[in-house]
XYZ file of N, CA and C in Angstrom:
678
model
N 66.009 41.468 37.166
C 64.800 41.011 36.463
C 64.584 39.538 36.769
N 63.351 39.191 37.121
C 63.033 37.824 37.540
C 62.821 36.947 36.330
N 63.576 35.869 36.321
C 63.423 34.937 35.186
C 62.397 33.870 35.518
N 61.691 33.398 34.472
C 60.623 32.369 34.692
C 61.226 30.999 34.474
N 60.988 30.141 35.398
C 61.501 28.770 35.301
C 60.889 28.080 34.089
N 61.738 27.399 33.344
C 61.258 26.729 32.120
C 60.246 25.662 32.423
N 60.303 25.096 33.652
C 59.370 24.042 33.996
C 57.956 24.557 34.102
N 57.795 25.917 34.393
C 56.454 26.470 34.520
C 55.698 26.445 33.216
N 56.396 26.468 32.144
C 55.728 26.507 30.822
C 55.048 25.196 30.498
N 55.328 24.127 31.224
C 54.732 22.809 30.913
C 53.481 22.544 31.717
N 53.092 23.421 32.642
C 51.947 23.137 33.500
C 50.647 23.096 32.713
N 50.351 24.071 31.950
C 49.077 24.119 31.222
C 48.948 22.994 30.195
N 49.945 22.792 29.357
C 49.806 21.670 28.422
C 49.607 20.355 29.138
N 50.210 20.157 30.306
C 50.042 18.903 31.045
C 48.622 18.715 31.480
N 47.983 19.759 32.004
C 46.587 19.687 32.421
C 45.693 19.368 31.238
N 45.989 20.017 30.102
C 45.171 19.800 28.901
C 45.243 18.350 28.447
N 46.442 17.760 28.482
C 46.574 16.364 28.049
C 45.812 15.415 28.982
N 45.823 15.690 30.301
C 45.109 14.849 31.252
C 43.604 14.935 31.027
N 43.092 16.142 30.744
C 41.661 16.305 30.498
C 41.242 15.566 29.222
N 42.067 15.672 28.171
C 41.731 14.973 26.927
C 41.725 13.464 27.154
N 42.673 12.952 27.927
C 42.736 11.532 28.218
C 41.505 11.076 28.989
N 41.034 11.901 29.925
C 39.840 11.557 30.705
C 38.626 11.464 29.791
N 38.548 12.394 28.825
C 37.414 12.352 27.889
C 37.457 11.080 27.036
N 38.621 10.717 26.574
C 38.766 9.514 25.743
C 38.371 8.270 26.514
N 38.774 8.190 27.801
C 38.442 7.037 28.610
C 36.949 6.978 28.942
N 36.290 8.114 28.993
C 34.869 8.129 29.360
C 33.978 7.731 28.184
N 34.448 7.898 26.968
C 33.610 7.625 25.786
C 33.118 6.166 25.753
N 33.973 5.155 25.928
C 33.460 3.766 25.901
C 32.390 3.512 26.954
N 32.565 4.080 28.154
C 31.562 3.868 29.199
C 30.233 4.515 28.822
N 30.284 5.689 28.192
C 29.048 6.335 27.757
C 28.332 5.487 26.700
N 29.108 4.854 25.812
C 28.512 3.985 24.789
C 27.840 2.774 25.432
N 28.543 2.171 26.419
C 27.972 0.997 27.106
C 26.676 1.367 27.837
N 26.693 2.495 28.523
C 25.491 2.938 29.253
C 24.348 3.191 28.278
N 24.671 3.791 27.130
C 23.631 4.043 26.136
C 23.041 2.754 25.599
N 23.917 1.773 25.342
C 23.421 0.485 24.843
C 22.547 -0.215 25.868
N 22.960 -0.192 27.133
C 22.150 -0.806 28.193
C 20.793 -0.141 28.302
N 20.776 1.187 28.200
C 19.488 1.895 28.257
C 18.598 1.520 27.098
N 19.198 1.363 25.894
C 18.411 0.990 24.718
C 17.838 -0.419 24.859
N 18.670 -1.353 25.354
C 18.200 -2.730 25.555
C 17.073 -2.779 26.584
N 17.226 -2.020 27.679
C 16.192 -1.994 28.709
C 14.879 -1.454 28.151
N 14.968 -0.414 27.335
C 13.751 0.166 26.743
C 13.087 -0.820 25.795
N 13.873 -1.483 24.940
C 13.293 -2.418 23.987
C 12.672 -3.615 24.697
N 13.312 -4.079 25.784
C 12.746 -5.194 26.551
C 11.429 -4.795 27.192
N 11.401 -3.615 27.778
C 10.148 -3.133 28.389
C 9.062 -2.979 27.338
N 9.440 -2.468 26.167
C 8.465 -2.245 25.098
C 7.905 -3.567 24.577
N 8.766 -4.569 24.503
C 8.341 -5.841 23.905
C 7.528 -6.696 24.856
N 7.886 -6.676 26.170
C 7.279 -7.632 27.092
C 6.353 -7.006 28.129
N 6.490 -5.747 28.403
C 5.708 -5.163 29.489
C 4.811 -4.026 29.043
N 5.127 -3.366 27.987
C 4.356 -2.198 27.570
C 3.025 -2.606 26.954
N 1.988 -1.927 27.338
C 0.665 -2.112 26.746
C 0.039 -0.740 26.530
N -0.498 -0.544 25.341
C -1.145 0.723 25.075
C -2.378 0.876 25.956
N -2.588 2.090 26.430
C -3.747 2.352 27.264
C -5.027 2.143 26.468
N -6.032 1.632 27.138
C -7.312 1.419 26.479
C -7.329 0.207 25.588
N -6.457 -0.761 25.800
C -6.404 -1.963 24.985
C -6.563 -3.195 25.873
N -7.792 -3.503 26.274
C -8.012 -4.668 27.130
C -7.685 -5.972 26.438
N -7.847 -6.019 25.108
C -7.505 -7.240 24.371
C -6.012 -7.515 24.499
N -5.198 -6.464 24.371
C -3.752 -6.644 24.542
C -3.399 -7.119 25.935
N -4.077 -6.587 26.938
C -3.830 -7.010 28.319
C -4.204 -8.474 28.516
N -5.336 -8.890 27.910
C -5.759 -10.286 28.041
C -4.782 -11.215 27.341
N -4.316 -10.823 26.162
C -3.355 -11.646 25.439
C -2.042 -11.757 26.199
N -1.651 -10.665 26.861
C -0.427 -10.698 27.650
C -0.545 -11.704 28.792
N -1.729 -11.756 29.411
C -1.945 -12.727 30.508
C -1.834 -14.158 29.995
N -2.270 -14.409 28.743
C -2.200 -15.751 28.167
C -0.781 -16.082 27.696
N -0.011 -15.085 27.276
C 1.327 -15.344 26.768
C 2.239 -15.914 27.843
N 1.915 -15.669 29.090
C 2.761 -16.149 30.182
C 2.621 -17.639 30.413
N 1.617 -18.287 29.818
C 1.441 -19.722 29.973
C 0.880 -20.288 28.669
N 1.658 -21.075 27.971
C 1.230 -21.621 26.677
C 0.190 -22.718 26.822
N 0.206 -23.420 27.937
C -0.732 -24.517 28.168
C -1.326 -24.372 29.557
N -2.628 -24.635 29.654
C -3.322 -24.497 30.938
C -4.104 -25.771 31.221
N -3.749 -26.447 32.312
C -4.478 -27.650 32.744
C -5.695 -27.185 33.534
N -6.883 -27.546 33.054
C -8.109 -27.017 33.638
C -8.916 -28.069 34.393
N -8.641 -29.356 34.148
C -9.460 -30.380 34.774
C -8.685 -31.682 34.814
N -8.891 -32.456 35.860
C -8.266 -33.762 35.996
C -9.333 -34.759 36.459
N -9.427 -35.869 35.769
C -10.442 -36.873 36.079
C -9.747 -38.180 36.488
N -10.107 -38.693 37.642
C -9.553 -39.966 38.125
C -10.707 -40.955 38.267
N -10.538 -42.102 37.690
C -11.613 -43.107 37.694
C -10.981 -44.490 37.622
N -11.811 -45.512 37.692
C -11.336 -46.888 37.605
C -11.887 -47.560 36.354
N -11.063 -48.372 35.747
C -11.491 -49.140 34.581
C -11.283 -50.621 34.877
N -12.106 -51.429 34.249
C -12.040 -52.876 34.430
C -11.604 -53.514 33.122
N -10.594 -54.357 33.187
C -10.093 -55.062 32.013
C -10.098 -56.560 32.299
N -10.501 -57.322 31.295
C -10.568 -58.786 31.449
C -9.926 -59.444 30.251
N -9.159 -60.502 30.536
C -8.511 -61.262 29.474
C -8.578 -62.752 29.798
N -8.565 -63.568 28.732
C -8.528 -65.018 28.873
C -7.344 -65.586 28.105
N -6.840 -66.709 28.598
C -5.703 -67.347 27.941
C -5.900 -68.866 27.946
N -5.569 -69.460 26.836
C -5.687 -70.917 26.722
C -4.352 -71.495 26.249
N -3.872 -72.486 26.968
C -2.640 -73.162 26.611
C -2.959 -74.627 26.315
N -2.377 -75.125 25.223
C -2.685 -76.503 24.838
C -1.461 -77.393 24.864
N -1.725 -78.657 24.944
C -0.697 -79.687 24.880
C -1.026 -80.570 23.692
N -0.141 -80.591 22.700
C -0.345 -81.355 21.473
C -1.663 -80.980 20.804
N -1.929 -79.649 20.806
C -3.121 -79.149 20.127
C -4.398 -79.268 20.920
N -4.330 -79.825 22.128
C -5.527 -79.978 22.964
C -5.519 -78.893 24.039
N -6.529 -78.011 24.057
C -6.563 -76.960 25.080
C -6.858 -77.540 26.462
N -5.874 -77.506 27.309
C -6.044 -78.103 28.632
C -5.884 -77.076 29.763
N -5.197 -75.980 29.483
C -4.983 -74.977 30.522
C -5.690 -73.683 30.138
N -6.706 -73.389 30.869
C -7.459 -72.143 30.652
C -7.309 -71.257 31.891
N -7.071 -69.988 31.640
C -6.937 -69.039 32.749
C -7.624 -67.732 32.359
N -8.009 -67.016 33.365
C -8.706 -65.751 33.164
C -8.220 -64.770 34.212
N -8.098 -63.506 33.782
C -7.639 -62.486 34.717
C -8.459 -61.220 34.538
N -8.924 -60.684 35.673
C -9.658 -59.409 35.687
C -8.847 -58.402 36.500
N -8.757 -57.196 35.979
C -7.979 -56.149 36.629
C -8.825 -54.894 36.796
N -8.861 -54.377 38.004
C -9.508 -53.097 38.275
C -8.394 -52.105 38.614
N -8.219 -51.112 37.760
C -7.055 -50.237 37.896
C -7.481 -48.775 37.819
N -6.914 -47.905 38.698
C -7.206 -46.462 38.624
C -6.501 -45.832 37.418
N -7.148 -44.845 36.840
C -6.575 -44.119 35.711
C -6.852 -42.628 35.898
N -5.947 -41.801 35.424
C -6.084 -40.345 35.507
C -5.876 -39.725 34.138
N -6.779 -38.825 33.777
C -6.676 -38.110 32.501
C -6.763 -36.602 32.792
N -5.872 -35.843 32.193
C -5.896 -34.389 32.348
C -6.428 -33.732 31.081
N -7.119 -32.605 31.287
C -7.693 -31.839 30.175
C -6.987 -30.494 30.126
N -6.434 -30.172 28.953
C -5.624 -28.971 28.832
C -6.124 -28.072 27.706
N -5.804 -26.788 27.845
C -6.050 -25.808 26.789
C -4.703 -25.389 26.199
N -4.605 -25.464 24.886
C -3.409 -24.987 24.191
C -3.635 -23.520 23.847
N -2.989 -22.634 24.577
C -3.167 -21.202 24.395
C -2.198 -20.596 23.398
N -1.222 -21.380 22.951
C -0.162 -20.830 22.108
C -0.691 -20.395 20.731
N -1.768 -21.013 20.271
C -2.282 -20.673 18.945
C -3.352 -19.603 18.927
N -3.687 -19.060 20.077
C -4.716 -18.031 20.132
C -4.174 -16.691 19.644
N -4.977 -15.957 18.894
C -4.557 -14.654 18.393
C -5.614 -13.606 18.737
N -5.422 -12.406 18.213
C -6.293 -11.277 18.557
C -7.738 -11.510 18.131
N -7.931 -12.307 17.088
C -9.284 -12.577 16.626
C -10.109 -13.410 17.590
N -9.470 -14.033 18.567
C -10.192 -14.844 19.553
C -10.688 -14.016 20.729
N -10.422 -12.711 20.713
C -10.842 -11.814 21.787
C -11.673 -10.690 21.187
N -12.844 -10.466 21.755
C -13.708 -9.380 21.298
C -14.087 -8.524 22.510
N -13.793 -7.214 22.424
C -14.067 -6.306 23.531
C -15.283 -5.450 23.209
N -16.258 -5.485 24.118
C -17.445 -4.635 24.018
C -17.264 -3.487 25.002
N -16.860 -2.337 24.463
C -16.555 -1.206 25.328
C -17.794 -0.677 26.034
N -18.937 -0.711 25.344
C -20.156 -0.189 25.949
C -20.592 -1.012 27.154
N -20.408 -2.316 27.059
C -20.830 -3.182 28.156
C -19.713 -3.639 29.054
N -18.478 -3.150 28.824
C -17.308 -3.577 29.603
C -17.252 -5.110 29.653
N -17.322 -5.693 28.467
C -17.394 -7.155 28.394
C -16.390 -7.683 27.377
N -15.627 -8.688 27.802
C -14.653 -9.333 26.942
C -15.133 -10.743 26.611
N -15.242 -11.062 25.329
C -15.654 -12.408 24.909
C -14.424 -13.128 24.383
N -14.188 -14.317 24.918
C -13.014 -15.113 24.565
C -13.482 -16.425 23.946
N -12.922 -16.767 22.785
C -13.240 -18.029 22.129
C -12.060 -18.981 22.277
N -12.301 -20.118 22.910
C -11.240 -21.069 23.229
C -11.149 -22.178 22.195
N -9.949 -22.745 22.006
C -9.809 -23.927 21.155
C -10.361 -25.156 21.865
N -10.439 -26.244 21.153
C -10.943 -27.472 21.753
C -10.007 -27.978 22.845
N -10.585 -28.631 23.832
C -9.791 -29.206 24.900
C -8.959 -30.369 24.370
N -7.788 -30.519 24.945
C -6.924 -31.645 24.621
C -6.818 -32.545 25.845
N -6.877 -33.848 25.616
C -6.771 -34.807 26.714
C -5.388 -35.438 26.703
N -4.855 -35.644 27.872
C -3.551 -36.291 27.982
C -3.704 -37.804 27.809
N -2.601 -38.448 27.603
C -2.611 -39.912 27.580
C -2.948 -40.409 28.981
N -3.838 -41.386 29.101
C -4.224 -41.846 30.439
C -3.023 -42.339 31.234
N -2.980 -41.955 32.480
C -1.950 -42.438 33.399
C -2.534 -43.616 34.174
N -2.114 -44.826 33.805
C -2.625 -46.040 34.434
C -1.790 -46.368 35.662
N -2.430 -46.338 36.828
C -1.735 -46.586 38.092
C -1.740 -48.087 38.375
N -0.838 -48.806 37.706
C -0.813 -50.259 37.857
C -0.366 -50.685 39.252
N 0.333 -49.791 39.952
C 0.735 -50.124 41.316
C -0.421 -50.237 42.283
N -1.555 -49.588 41.931
C -2.744 -49.645 42.793
C -3.820 -50.562 42.205
N -3.463 -51.363 41.220
C -4.437 -52.234 40.568
C -4.805 -53.416 41.459
N -6.045 -53.846 41.314
C -6.515 -55.074 41.976
C -6.678 -56.140 40.907
N -5.991 -57.249 41.107
C -5.928 -58.292 40.082
C -6.580 -59.567 40.625
N -7.439 -60.164 39.807
C -8.130 -61.421 40.170
C -7.865 -62.417 39.042
N -7.250 -63.543 39.421
C -6.871 -64.551 38.433
C -7.561 -65.865 38.731
N -8.074 -66.491 37.663
C -8.719 -67.788 37.776
C -8.012 -68.785 36.863
N -7.918 -70.044 37.348
C -7.303 -71.098 36.550
C -6.630 -72.093 37.463
N -6.736 -73.365 37.074
C -6.124 -74.410 37.882
C -4.618 -74.252 37.931
N -4.044 -73.904 36.786
C -2.601 -73.686 36.732
C -2.330 -72.606 35.688
N -1.683 -71.534 36.129
C -1.387 -70.397 35.248
C 0.124 -70.367 35.040
N 0.531 -70.605 33.803
C 1.958 -70.615 33.502
C 2.508 -69.178 33.561
N 3.815 -69.098 33.592
C 4.452 -67.782 33.632
C 4.154 -66.990 32.371
N 4.239 -67.642 31.225
C 3.936 -66.962 29.960
C 2.490 -66.514 29.905
N 1.587 -67.366 30.411
C 0.171 -67.011 30.410
C -0.070 -65.796 31.295
N 0.575 -65.748 32.469
C 0.394 -64.618 33.386
C 0.901 -63.322 32.757
N 2.035 -63.398 32.052
C 2.562 -62.203 31.393
C 1.636 -61.716 30.282
N 1.094 -62.651 29.496
C 0.196 -62.266 28.414
C -1.095 -61.663 28.953
N -1.627 -62.252 30.028
C -2.845 -61.715 30.625
C -2.625 -60.293 31.151
N -1.503 -60.086 31.837
C -1.219 -58.763 32.397
C -1.011 -57.729 31.275
N -0.289 -58.121 30.226
C -0.050 -57.182 29.117
C -1.356 -56.838 28.401
N -2.166 -57.822 28.139
C -3.451 -57.582 27.467
C -4.358 -56.677 28.303
N -4.386 -56.915 29.599
C -5.228 -56.095 30.472
C -4.716 -54.657 30.545
N -3.404 -54.491 30.538
C -2.841 -53.139 30.578
C -3.203 -52.356 29.319
N -3.077 -52.987 28.162
C -3.445 -52.329 26.905
C -4.947 -52.034 26.850
N -5.716 -52.985 27.326
C -7.169 -52.813 27.327
C -7.585 -51.688 28.270
N -6.921 -51.580 29.420
C -7.249 -50.530 30.388
C -6.969 -49.151 29.797
N -5.872 -48.997 29.060
C -5.552 -47.701 28.460
C -6.588 -47.314 27.395
N -7.024 -48.304 26.585
C -8.036 -48.011 25.569
C -9.353 -47.605 26.220
N -9.736 -48.309 27.269
C -10.993 -47.983 27.933
C -10.907 -46.626 28.639
N -9.774 -46.306 29.203
C -9.612 -45.009 29.865
C -9.689 -43.878 28.849
N -9.088 -44.086 27.674
C -9.138 -43.053 26.628
C -10.574 -42.841 26.163
N -11.321 -43.934 26.010
C -12.726 -43.818 25.597
C -13.566 -43.137 26.688
N -13.299 -43.479 27.948
C -14.067 -42.896 29.034
C -13.803 -41.396 29.150
N -12.559 -40.984 28.854
C -12.210 -39.554 28.951
C -13.014 -38.718 27.977
N -13.532 -39.328 26.902
C -14.312 -38.599 25.906
C -15.817 -38.705 26.156
N -16.167 -39.250 27.306
C -17.583 -39.325 27.669
C -18.170 -37.915 27.709
N -19.348 -37.700 27.092
C -19.936 -36.361 27.036
C -20.106 -35.704 28.408
N -20.469 -36.486 29.408
C -20.655 -35.905 30.736
C -19.318 -35.432 31.325
N -18.257 -36.218 31.128
C -16.946 -35.816 31.633
C -16.444 -34.593 30.872
N -16.651 -34.588 29.546
C -16.233 -33.440 28.742
C -16.969 -32.166 29.154
N -18.246 -32.308 29.492
C -19.013 -31.142 29.937
C -18.439 -30.572 31.225
N -18.037 -31.436 32.141
C -17.420 -30.978 33.389
C -16.079 -30.285 33.098
N -15.291 -30.874 32.197
C -13.998 -30.288 31.849
C -14.163 -28.925 31.184
N -15.155 -28.789 30.321
C -15.394 -27.517 29.655
C -15.823 -26.436 30.646
N -16.661 -26.809 31.571
C -17.095 -25.840 32.579
C -15.914 -25.397 33.435
N -15.054 -26.333 33.770
C -13.860 -25.986 34.540
C -12.948 -25.067 33.735
N -12.859 -25.298 32.423
C -12.035 -24.443 31.567
C -12.584 -23.024 31.519
N -13.891 -22.894 31.401
C -14.501 -21.551 31.362
C -14.201 -20.789 32.657
N -14.359 -21.467 33.791
C -14.137 -20.809 35.075
C -12.659 -20.429 35.232
N -11.759 -21.307 34.800
C -10.337 -21.020 34.952
C -9.936 -19.815 34.105
N -10.394 -19.765 32.866
C -10.051 -18.648 31.979
C -10.695 -17.367 32.490
N -11.926 -17.450 32.947
C -12.610 -16.260 33.460
C -11.847 -15.665 34.648
N -11.411 -16.519 35.552
C -10.652 -16.024 36.708
C -9.282 -15.499 36.299
N -8.635 -16.155 35.343
C -7.298 -15.729 34.912
C -7.305 -14.399 34.192
N -8.455 -13.993 33.648
C -8.514 -12.741 32.892
C -9.196 -11.617 33.653
N -10.183 -11.945 34.469
C -10.936 -10.891 35.158
C -10.046 -10.074 36.078
N -9.284 -10.739 36.925
C -8.449 -10.032 37.887
C -7.373 -9.183 37.204
N -6.614 -9.721 36.215
C -5.625 -8.858 35.546
C -6.246 -7.637 34.869
N -7.447 -7.785 34.295
C -8.089 -6.634 33.661
C -8.497 -5.586 34.686
N -8.962 -6.042 35.819
C -9.327 -5.097 36.869
C -8.085 -4.394 37.410
N -7.010 -5.135 37.589
C -5.778 -4.522 38.073
C -5.227 -3.524 37.062
N -5.436 -3.821 35.770
C -4.958 -2.921 34.711
C -5.779 -1.649 34.613
N -6.881 -1.570 35.381
C -7.658 -0.336 35.425
C -8.868 -0.294 34.512
N -9.371 -1.452 34.111
C -10.537 -1.468 33.239
C -11.861 -1.593 34.003
N -11.791 -1.521 35.298
C -13.012 -1.489 36.110
C -13.645 -2.860 36.292
N -14.941 -2.831 36.537
C -15.693 -4.063 36.818
C -16.082 -4.719 35.500
N -15.118 -5.402 34.881
C -15.361 -6.023 33.578
C -15.954 -7.419 33.776
N -16.640 -7.896 32.756
C -17.139 -9.267 32.736
C -16.466 -10.004 31.582
N -16.182 -11.280 31.804
C -15.505 -12.097 30.797
C -16.422 -13.240 30.415
N -16.761 -13.304 29.133
C -17.616 -14.364 28.601
C -16.729 -15.348 27.852
N -16.752 -16.614 28.254
C -15.866 -17.618 27.689
C -16.703 -18.698 26.990
N -16.317 -19.018 25.762
C -16.999 -20.086 25.020
C -15.969 -20.804 24.167
N -16.376 -21.962 23.639
C -15.505 -22.735 22.773
C -15.848 -22.470 21.311
N -14.883 -22.772 20.444
C -15.030 -22.415 19.036
C -16.175 -23.137 18.336
N -16.651 -24.258 18.900
C -17.757 -24.962 18.287
C -19.120 -24.563 18.902
N -19.099 -23.538 19.748
C -20.334 -23.051 20.366
C -20.735 -21.719 19.755
N -22.028 -21.477 19.687
C -22.507 -20.192 19.187
C -22.402 -19.124 20.249
N -22.525 -17.894 19.818
C -22.486 -16.768 20.754
C -23.703 -16.823 21.673
N -23.480 -16.418 22.938
C -24.586 -16.417 23.909
C -25.564 -15.274 23.631
């Protein structure tokens, strides 16, 4: 009679233990894969997903990618003049004058971060999106003192007098540049540039999103509807 080797009885339990171990080792990887899939879905839902038939959502998404939009830059020259008098024992004997012609640059920006859904109106019948923009913001004038032309008059200009004249002219040039940036004609040009920039930034994304030949009407919050 053939006897069975005792070692044969351990084969099946050994296979079973290896299979159970493989399952235990696979569980953490399945959890990690599940978490990665969930994160990917939530990211897509939060940043890329848009409900179909929602052109306002598509327009807002285009604006969310840039909180500030520079729409116009104005470069011009301002003239500043200052006088200085220095006295000896209370008698004014040294008079000097300095005129400066200096280039200045001012940028006009739109702050898009505060815009919400109420600033967008979609006319489905006319395939028309109306956008209401906030007021333009002007940057601090950039005074290009390196390109300034300086004209100084006076028989003798002391070092202190020259420093005071230059400082006064620099401050005066910045004030004049700020005032010039608010000139109605310059503001009108900046507003028109803003309308064109926003119209171009929204028309193409809406067409790519499948809304067809849409038109974008852009106005500012202090303007009435067209």
